[in-house]
Tab-separated table of C-alpha atoms and ligand atoms in Angstrom:
chain	number	residue	atom	x	y	z
Q	1	MET	CA	21.584	-38.711	-34.217
Q	2	PRO	CA	24.910	-37.360	-35.540
Q	3	LEU	CA	27.107	-35.865	-32.852
Q	4	GLN	CA	27.091	-32.471	-34.518
Q	5	ASP	CA	23.293	-32.256	-34.369
Q	6	PHE	CA	23.224	-33.372	-30.788
Q	7	ILE	CA	25.753	-30.701	-29.806
Q	8	SER	CA	23.846	-27.949	-31.559
Q	9	THR	CA	20.596	-29.044	-29.836
Q	10	LEU	CA	22.446	-28.715	-26.562
Q	11	ASP	CA	23.800	-25.290	-27.500
Q	12	SER	CA	20.402	-23.891	-28.291
Q	13	LEU	CA	18.991	-25.532	-25.186
Q	14	GLN	CA	21.589	-23.817	-23.051
Q	15	SER	CA	21.179	-20.376	-24.586
Q	16	GLY	CA	17.392	-20.680	-24.502
Q	17	ALA	CA	17.414	-21.644	-20.828
Q	18	THR	CA	19.844	-18.912	-19.858
Q	19	LYS	CA	17.669	-16.365	-21.582
Q	20	ALA	CA	14.393	-17.647	-20.140
Q	21	PHE	CA	15.671	-17.867	-16.583
Q	22	GLY	CA	17.526	-14.565	-16.888
Q	23	SER	CA	14.444	-12.690	-18.002
Q	24	ALA	CA	11.905	-14.221	-15.603
Q	25	GLN	CA	10.567	-11.334	-13.539
Q	26	ASP	CA	8.499	-13.175	-10.988
Q	27	ALA	CA	7.940	-16.565	-9.466
Q	28	ASP	CA	5.249	-17.548	-11.988
Q	29	ALA	CA	7.399	-16.786	-15.007
Q	30	LEU	CA	10.299	-18.591	-13.426
Q	31	GLU	CA	8.166	-21.636	-12.698
Q	32	ALA	CA	6.963	-21.757	-16.316
Q	33	ALA	CA	10.570	-21.614	-17.524
Q	34	ARG	CA	11.559	-24.275	-15.025
Q	35	ILE	CA	8.893	-26.642	-16.344
Q	36	GLU	CA	9.938	-25.969	-19.921
Q	37	PHE	CA	13.605	-26.717	-19.347
Q	38	LEU	CA	13.925	-28.737	-16.176
Q	39	GLY	CA	10.525	-30.457	-16.027
Q	40	ALA	CA	11.020	-34.013	-14.799
Q	41	LYS	CA	8.907	-35.719	-17.467
Q	42	SER	CA	9.356	-33.794	-20.677
Q	43	GLY	CA	11.510	-30.783	-19.971
Q	44	ARG	CA	14.022	-29.966	-22.701
Q	45	VAL	CA	16.920	-31.211	-20.637
Q	46	LYS	CA	15.141	-34.518	-20.183
Q	47	GLU	CA	14.468	-34.707	-23.907
Q	48	ALA	CA	18.108	-34.023	-24.683
Q	49	GLN	CA	19.049	-36.824	-22.344
Q	50	LYS	CA	16.886	-39.176	-24.365
Q	51	GLY	CA	18.649	-37.950	-27.515
Q	52	LEU	CA	21.931	-39.022	-25.975
Q	53	GLY	CA	20.787	-42.613	-26.445
Q	54	THR	CA	20.634	-42.159	-30.209
Q	55	VAL	CA	24.210	-40.917	-30.646
Q	56	ALA	CA	26.693	-43.364	-32.191
Q	57	LYS	CA	28.621	-45.436	-29.673
Q	58	GLU	CA	32.030	-43.900	-30.408
Q	59	ASP	CA	30.610	-40.376	-29.948
Q	60	LYS	CA	28.998	-41.195	-26.594
Q	61	PRO	CA	31.833	-39.958	-24.351
Q	62	ALA	CA	32.014	-36.537	-26.012
Q	63	ALA	CA	28.227	-36.228	-26.182
Q	64	GLY	CA	27.783	-37.270	-22.544
Q	65	LYS	CA	30.394	-34.824	-21.359
Q	66	ARG	CA	28.777	-31.933	-23.184
Q	67	PHE	CA	25.345	-32.964	-21.956
Q	68	ASN	CA	26.512	-32.876	-18.357
Q	69	GLU	CA	28.049	-29.442	-18.773
Q	70	VAL	CA	24.842	-28.075	-20.219
Q	71	LYS	CA	22.716	-29.660	-17.534
Q	72	VAL	CA	24.851	-28.147	-14.772
Q	73	ALA	CA	24.767	-24.742	-16.480
Q	74	VAL	CA	20.982	-24.812	-16.899
Q	75	GLU	CA	20.467	-25.777	-13.268
Q	76	ALA	CA	22.833	-23.038	-12.128
Q	77	ALA	CA	20.974	-20.471	-14.227
Q	78	PHE	CA	17.729	-21.582	-12.636
Q	79	GLU	CA	19.110	-21.335	-9.111
Q	80	ALA	CA	20.539	-17.893	-9.741
Q	81	ALA	CA	17.196	-16.724	-11.098
Q	82	GLN	CA	15.391	-18.233	-8.145
Q	83	ALA	CA	17.639	-16.379	-5.707
Q	84	ARG	CA	17.110	-13.156	-7.604
Q	85	VAL	CA	13.340	-13.482	-7.816
Q	86	SER	CA	12.839	-14.418	-4.186
Q	87	ALA	CA	15.176	-11.648	-2.989
Q	88	SER	CA	13.191	-8.943	-4.745
Q	89	PRO	CA	9.525	-9.762	-4.969
Q	90	ALA	CA	7.780	-7.920	-7.719
Q	91	LYS	CA	6.747	-4.419	-6.754
Q	92	LYS	CA	3.942	-2.457	-8.197
Q	93	PRO	CA	5.201	0.677	-9.897
Q	94	GLY	CA	5.476	3.564	-7.475
Q	95	GLU	CA	5.450	1.378	-4.367
Q	96	PRO	CA	8.365	2.222	-2.004
Q	97	LEU	CA	11.035	-0.460	-1.640
Q	98	PHE	CA	10.264	-0.938	2.002
Q	99	ASP	CA	7.971	0.606	4.571
Q	100	PRO	CA	10.120	2.661	6.930
Q	101	THR	CA	7.286	2.986	9.437
Q	102	LEU	CA	7.220	-0.757	10.222
Q	103	PRO	CA	8.740	-1.683	13.579
Q	104	GLY	CA	12.147	-3.344	13.273
Q	105	LYS	CA	12.792	-7.006	13.860
Q	106	LYS	CA	14.504	-7.533	17.160
Q	107	PHE	CA	17.143	-10.236	17.201
Q	108	ARG	CA	17.174	-12.249	20.374
Q	109	ILE	CA	20.728	-13.091	21.206
Q	110	GLY	CA	21.250	-16.353	23.082
Q	111	LYS	CA	23.239	-16.364	26.263
Q	112	LEU	CA	24.902	-18.724	28.625
Q	113	HIS	CA	22.866	-20.440	31.299
Q	114	PRO	CA	23.325	-18.733	34.687
Q	115	VAL	CA	25.122	-21.797	36.037
Q	116	SER	CA	27.514	-21.748	33.074
Q	117	GLN	CA	28.067	-18.051	33.649
Q	118	THR	CA	28.902	-18.783	37.279
Q	119	ILE	CA	31.306	-21.530	36.249
Q	120	GLU	CA	33.093	-19.180	33.863
Q	121	GLU	CA	33.443	-16.599	36.575
Q	122	LEU	CA	34.746	-19.099	39.114
Q	123	LYS	CA	37.361	-20.292	36.651
Q	124	GLU	CA	38.371	-16.715	36.091
Q	125	ILE	CA	38.779	-15.948	39.779
Q	126	MET	CA	40.636	-19.151	40.570
Q	127	GLY	CA	42.777	-18.708	37.479
Q	128	ARG	CA	44.013	-15.433	38.903
Q	129	LEU	CA	45.034	-17.364	42.016
Q	130	GLY	CA	47.091	-19.719	39.879
Q	131	PHE	CA	44.677	-22.658	39.656
Q	132	THR	CA	44.331	-24.387	36.314
Q	133	VAL	CA	41.242	-26.301	35.239
Q	134	ALA	CA	41.188	-30.108	35.287
Q	135	ASP	CA	38.496	-32.471	34.107
Q	136	GLY	CA	37.268	-35.941	34.931
Q	137	PRO	CA	34.563	-38.372	33.820
Q	138	GLU	CA	31.004	-38.230	35.126
Q	139	ILE	CA	30.755	-42.012	35.020
Q	140	GLU	CA	33.143	-43.280	37.619
Q	141	ASP	CA	34.334	-46.456	39.249
Q	142	GLU	CA	34.169	-47.018	42.969
Q	143	TYR	CA	37.917	-46.696	43.288
Q	144	HIS	CA	37.966	-43.038	42.241
Q	145	ASN	CA	34.660	-42.079	43.799
Q	146	PHE	CA	35.330	-43.758	47.165
Q	147	GLU	CA	38.281	-46.074	47.685
Q	148	ALA	CA	41.156	-43.758	46.848
Q	149	LEU	CA	39.364	-41.001	48.751
Q	150	ASN	CA	39.646	-43.067	51.915
Q	151	ILE	CA	35.950	-44.007	51.930
Q	152	PRO	CA	35.916	-47.698	52.905
Q	153	LEU	CA	33.443	-50.272	51.647
Q	154	GLU	CA	31.276	-50.184	54.772
Q	155	HIS	CA	30.902	-46.385	54.725
Q	156	PRO	CA	27.253	-45.290	54.438
Q	157	ALA	CA	28.157	-42.800	51.693
Q	158	ARG	CA	28.587	-45.814	49.403
Q	159	SER	CA	25.116	-47.210	49.880
Q	160	ALA	CA	22.945	-47.932	46.876
Q	161	SER	CA	20.310	-45.462	48.024
Q	162	ASP	CA	22.785	-42.561	48.152
Q	163	ASN	CA	24.253	-43.081	44.710
Q	164	PHE	CA	23.275	-43.653	41.112
Q	165	TYR	CA	24.902	-46.996	40.468
Q	166	LEU	CA	24.706	-47.979	36.834
Q	167	ALA	CA	23.398	-51.220	35.480
Q	168	VAL	CA	25.527	-51.736	32.392
Q	169	ALA	CA	23.792	-53.903	29.794
Q	170	GLY	CA	25.386	-57.299	29.520
Q	171	LYS	CA	27.800	-56.618	32.344
Q	172	THR	CA	27.318	-58.797	35.377
Q	173	THR	CA	30.836	-59.018	36.700
Q	174	GLY	CA	33.615	-56.586	37.463
Q	175	GLU	CA	33.564	-53.342	39.353
Q	176	PRO	CA	30.267	-51.463	39.450
Q	177	LEU	CA	30.136	-48.022	37.867
Q	178	LEU	CA	28.234	-45.019	39.121
Q	179	LEU	CA	27.472	-41.401	38.271
Q	180	ARG	CA	30.031	-39.566	40.366
Q	181	SER	CA	28.589	-38.183	43.580
Q	182	GLN	CA	31.370	-35.638	44.071
Q	183	THR	CA	34.061	-33.910	42.035
Q	184	SER	CA	36.655	-35.084	44.562
Q	185	THR	CA	37.186	-37.933	42.077
Q	186	VAL	CA	39.140	-35.479	39.958
Q	187	GLN	CA	41.666	-34.959	42.775
Q	188	ILE	CA	42.616	-38.607	42.407
Q	189	ARG	CA	42.610	-38.564	38.611
Q	190	VAL	CA	44.891	-35.542	38.531
Q	191	MET	CA	47.332	-36.809	41.168
Q	192	GLU	CA	47.568	-40.194	39.456
Q	193	LYS	CA	48.784	-38.438	36.328
Q	194	THR	CA	50.983	-35.649	37.715
Q	195	LYS	CA	53.760	-35.181	40.174
Q	196	PRO	CA	53.419	-32.492	42.826
Q	197	PRO	CA	53.157	-29.524	43.009
Q	198	VAL	CA	49.483	-29.486	42.001
Q	199	ARG	CA	47.165	-26.533	41.898
Q	200	ILE	CA	43.893	-27.292	40.119
Q	201	ILE	CA	40.194	-26.707	40.212
Q	202	SER	CA	37.600	-28.876	38.556
Q	203	LEU	CA	34.049	-27.825	37.807
Q	204	GLY	CA	31.381	-30.231	36.786
Q	205	ARG	CA	28.205	-32.147	37.394
Q	206	VAL	CA	27.627	-34.537	40.254
Q	207	TYR	CA	24.632	-36.778	40.885
Q	208	ARG	CA	22.768	-37.908	43.978
Q	209	PRO	CA	19.356	-39.519	44.234
Q	210	ASP	CA	17.846	-36.660	46.232
Q	211	GLU	CA	14.236	-35.600	46.001
Q	212	ALA	CA	14.154	-32.232	44.230
Q	213	ASP	CA	13.103	-29.348	46.475
Q	214	MET	CA	14.081	-25.708	46.875
Q	215	THR	CA	17.685	-26.508	47.739
Q	216	HIS	CA	18.203	-30.001	46.312
Q	217	TYR	CA	18.341	-31.413	42.845
Q	218	PRO	CA	19.500	-34.874	41.774
Q	219	MET	CA	22.138	-33.265	39.554
Q	220	PHE	CA	24.151	-30.257	40.543
Q	221	HIS	CA	27.617	-28.775	40.059
Q	222	GLN	CA	30.616	-28.594	42.301
Q	223	MET	CA	33.879	-26.763	42.158
Q	224	GLU	CA	36.659	-28.895	43.507
Q	225	GLY	CA	39.994	-27.349	44.458
Q	226	LEU	CA	43.275	-29.053	45.205
Q	227	MET	CA	46.646	-27.654	46.072
Q	228	ILE	CA	49.600	-29.902	46.929
Q	229	ASP	CA	53.132	-28.802	47.584
Q	230	ARG	CA	55.752	-28.810	50.304
Q	231	HIS	CA	54.684	-26.982	53.461
Q	232	VAL	CA	51.097	-26.231	52.481
Q	233	THR	CA	49.047	-25.435	55.580
Q	234	MET	CA	45.536	-24.646	56.693
Q	235	ALA	CA	46.464	-20.949	56.540
Q	236	HIS	CA	46.862	-21.272	52.764
Q	237	LEU	CA	43.460	-22.889	52.549
Q	238	LYS	CA	41.811	-20.105	54.466
Q	239	SER	CA	43.573	-17.379	52.467
Q	240	VAL	CA	42.611	-18.927	49.164
Q	241	LEU	CA	38.975	-19.345	50.191
Q	242	ARG	CA	38.831	-15.824	51.567
Q	243	MET	CA	40.306	-14.363	48.390
Q	244	PHE	CA	37.884	-16.428	46.405
Q	245	ALA	CA	34.894	-15.290	48.481
Q	246	THR	CA	35.768	-11.600	48.341
Q	247	SER	CA	36.406	-11.785	44.601
Q	248	TYR	CA	33.097	-13.488	43.991
Q	249	LEU	CA	30.821	-11.601	46.366
Q	250	GLY	CA	32.686	-8.457	47.414
Q	251	GLN	CA	35.075	-7.105	50.041
Q	252	ASP	CA	32.546	-7.183	52.866
Q	253	VAL	CA	32.254	-10.956	52.838
Q	254	HIS	CA	33.394	-12.819	55.933
Q	255	ILE	CA	34.396	-16.411	56.033
Q	256	ARG	CA	34.583	-18.879	58.893
Q	257	PHE	CA	35.552	-22.503	59.387
Q	258	ARG	CA	33.623	-24.989	61.483
Q	259	PRO	CA	35.164	-28.333	62.396
Q	260	SER	CA	33.731	-31.168	60.370
Q	261	PHE	CA	34.557	-34.587	59.001
Q	262	PHE	CA	35.348	-35.869	55.548
Q	263	PRO	CA	37.146	-39.168	55.003
Q	264	PHE	CA	39.583	-37.581	52.545
Q	265	THR	CA	40.692	-34.641	54.675
Q	266	GLU	CA	42.192	-34.365	58.130
Q	267	PRO	CA	41.434	-31.981	59.696
Q	268	SER	CA	38.187	-31.208	57.887
Q	269	VAL	CA	36.134	-28.062	57.983
Q	270	GLU	CA	32.860	-26.715	56.774
Q	271	ALA	CA	33.385	-23.276	55.236
Q	272	ASP	CA	30.758	-20.573	55.701
Q	273	MET	CA	30.459	-17.153	54.091
Q	274	ARG	CA	28.643	-14.206	55.502
Q	275	TRP	CA	27.398	-11.632	53.109
Q	276	GLY	CA	24.856	-9.203	54.405
Q	277	ASP	CA	23.327	-10.508	57.590
Q	278	ARG	CA	23.439	-14.260	57.306
Q	279	TRP	CA	25.950	-17.052	57.223
Q	280	MET	CA	25.765	-19.458	54.387
Q	281	GLU	CA	27.530	-22.770	54.205
Q	282	PHE	CA	29.376	-22.913	50.932
Q	283	GLY	CA	31.242	-26.172	51.061
Q	284	GLY	CA	33.636	-28.585	52.650
Q	285	ALA	CA	37.388	-28.374	52.849
Q	286	GLY	CA	40.404	-29.586	54.722
Q	287	MET	CA	43.964	-30.827	54.606
Q	288	VAL	CA	44.305	-33.796	52.267
Q	289	ASP	CA	44.435	-37.002	54.312
Q	290	PRO	CA	47.823	-38.783	54.199
Q	291	ASN	CA	45.991	-41.944	53.118
Q	292	VAL	CA	44.802	-40.162	49.989
Q	293	LEU	CA	48.303	-38.929	49.192
Q	294	ALA	CA	49.639	-42.446	49.692
Q	295	ALA	CA	46.934	-43.914	47.436
Q	296	VAL	CA	48.258	-41.893	44.503
Q	297	GLY	CA	51.887	-42.544	45.331
Q	298	TYR	CA	52.741	-39.187	46.894
Q	299	ASP	CA	54.960	-39.201	49.977
Q	300	PRO	CA	52.863	-37.762	52.832
Q	301	GLU	CA	56.054	-36.985	54.729
Q	302	GLU	CA	57.221	-34.692	51.981
Q	303	PHE	CA	54.006	-33.225	50.592
Q	304	SER	CA	50.882	-31.786	52.088
Q	305	GLY	CA	47.954	-29.953	50.650
Q	306	PHE	CA	44.437	-28.726	50.973
Q	307	ALA	CA	41.266	-29.510	49.103
Q	308	PHE	CA	37.836	-28.002	48.964
Q	309	GLY	CA	34.507	-28.718	47.316
Q	310	LEU	CA	31.894	-26.000	46.819
Q	311	GLY	CA	28.360	-26.076	45.460
Q	312	VAL	CA	28.149	-24.013	42.275
Q	313	GLU	CA	24.356	-23.613	42.278
Q	314	ARG	CA	24.508	-22.295	45.791
Q	315	LEU	CA	26.988	-19.593	44.777
Q	316	CYS	CA	24.935	-18.756	41.717
Q	317	MET	CA	21.719	-18.561	43.751
Q	318	ARG	CA	23.344	-16.418	46.393
Q	319	ARG	CA	24.665	-14.008	43.802
Q	320	HIS	CA	21.331	-13.623	42.015
Q	321	ASP	CA	19.186	-14.002	45.104
Q	322	LEU	CA	17.400	-17.049	43.738
Q	323	LYS	CA	15.155	-19.022	46.042
Q	324	ASP	CA	14.575	-22.305	44.272
Q	325	ILE	CA	17.251	-24.433	42.606
Q	326	ARG	CA	14.580	-26.067	40.429
Q	327	ASP	CA	14.151	-22.783	38.550
Q	328	LEU	CA	17.632	-23.306	37.142
Q	329	TYR	CA	16.634	-26.598	35.550
Q	330	THR	CA	13.071	-26.069	34.378
Q	331	ASN	CA	14.285	-24.403	31.182
Q	332	ASP	CA	11.678	-21.680	31.274
Q	333	VAL	CA	13.086	-19.080	28.908
Q	334	ARG	CA	11.282	-16.288	30.733
Q	335	PHE	CA	13.321	-17.143	33.800
Q	336	LEU	CA	16.613	-17.803	32.032
Q	337	GLN	CA	16.430	-14.653	29.935
Q	338	GLN	CA	16.967	-12.500	33.000
Q	339	PHE	CA	20.616	-13.413	33.392
B	1	DAH	N1	33.241	-33.996	48.251
B	1	DAH	C1	32.560	-33.327	49.339
B	1	DAH	C2	31.069	-33.412	49.099
B	1	DAH	O1	30.645	-33.627	48.029
B	1	DAH	C3	32.969	-31.884	49.440
B	1	DAH	C4	34.384	-31.738	49.862
B	1	DAH	C5	34.686	-31.673	51.186
B	1	DAH	C6	35.384	-31.688	48.940
B	1	DAH	C7	36.000	-31.548	51.618
B	1	DAH	C8	36.699	-31.545	49.345
B	1	DAH	C9	36.989	-31.482	50.682
B	1	DAH	O2	37.711	-31.481	48.493
B	1	DAH	O3	38.270	-31.325	51.073
B	1	DAH	O4	30.306	-33.265	49.981
């Protein structure tokens, strides 16, 4: 076919398609036009493509270029018509555009999980006290989860039944890895990287092979805090925790320390909050053990500091008066929607 003829076939194809698609008033008319022009077997575009094969070799580039332009234009005209037709379905004459008596469609807006909301709030409160947020991995080595935290090999906290040790495929040698059992790991990771002073919190998941019940779950969240500087004392620890507690639960919250033991703090305390009529244990704390400072290369003679680790779910449950931690992780929308 001479190039000129081919081009004029294309021209009439394009104007015909534009007109047909442009004037289609409903889905049926549009579908008929689609089959005529864009039908896969013998639509006019397909036919024109066959004609391309009959054009002389030296005219092929020009013919092919024009064919592609027309094809794109025809497809675009179809898509535009499709959008138009589906946006305004055909109405019978006299029918109102929409029925104003129909109830509206309510959009359900997603929201953060109550534990995430708690985490955001804790960051906010601690941020006001000058603590920045640090992060650490959930898969840890024994050095960061135990060793550097002054938890020796024979300590029961390291036993296989108290931790999720990981079997790594193909790995039979080297240090075992585990899902971290505490966010105290982040204390070490931060101190390894920074020189004192340090004032950080870290919020994240921890894992322990506990049977799930009303107050236990094999995964939960902790907020770790660490402050290291010259002359930091237990009084700073208590002030910070009190300010935290009153900011989170209100001015009438009391806090108390009970002596306790953690390998990474000396002295160690258990911190309780009273809100209303009962005391609730909200976490462990203490003055960072000199062995821990030495493990990260800090001079224990020059620097001291405090650390604390609080259960996030517990704070969240206390705030919302929740009874069962499992409700937080069952993903029942009816429950989660309330927050
Ligand atoms: N890591 C402890 C736990 O999971 C909590 C804790 C206690 C963290 C004392 C601390 C601390 O930073 O000083 O039970």
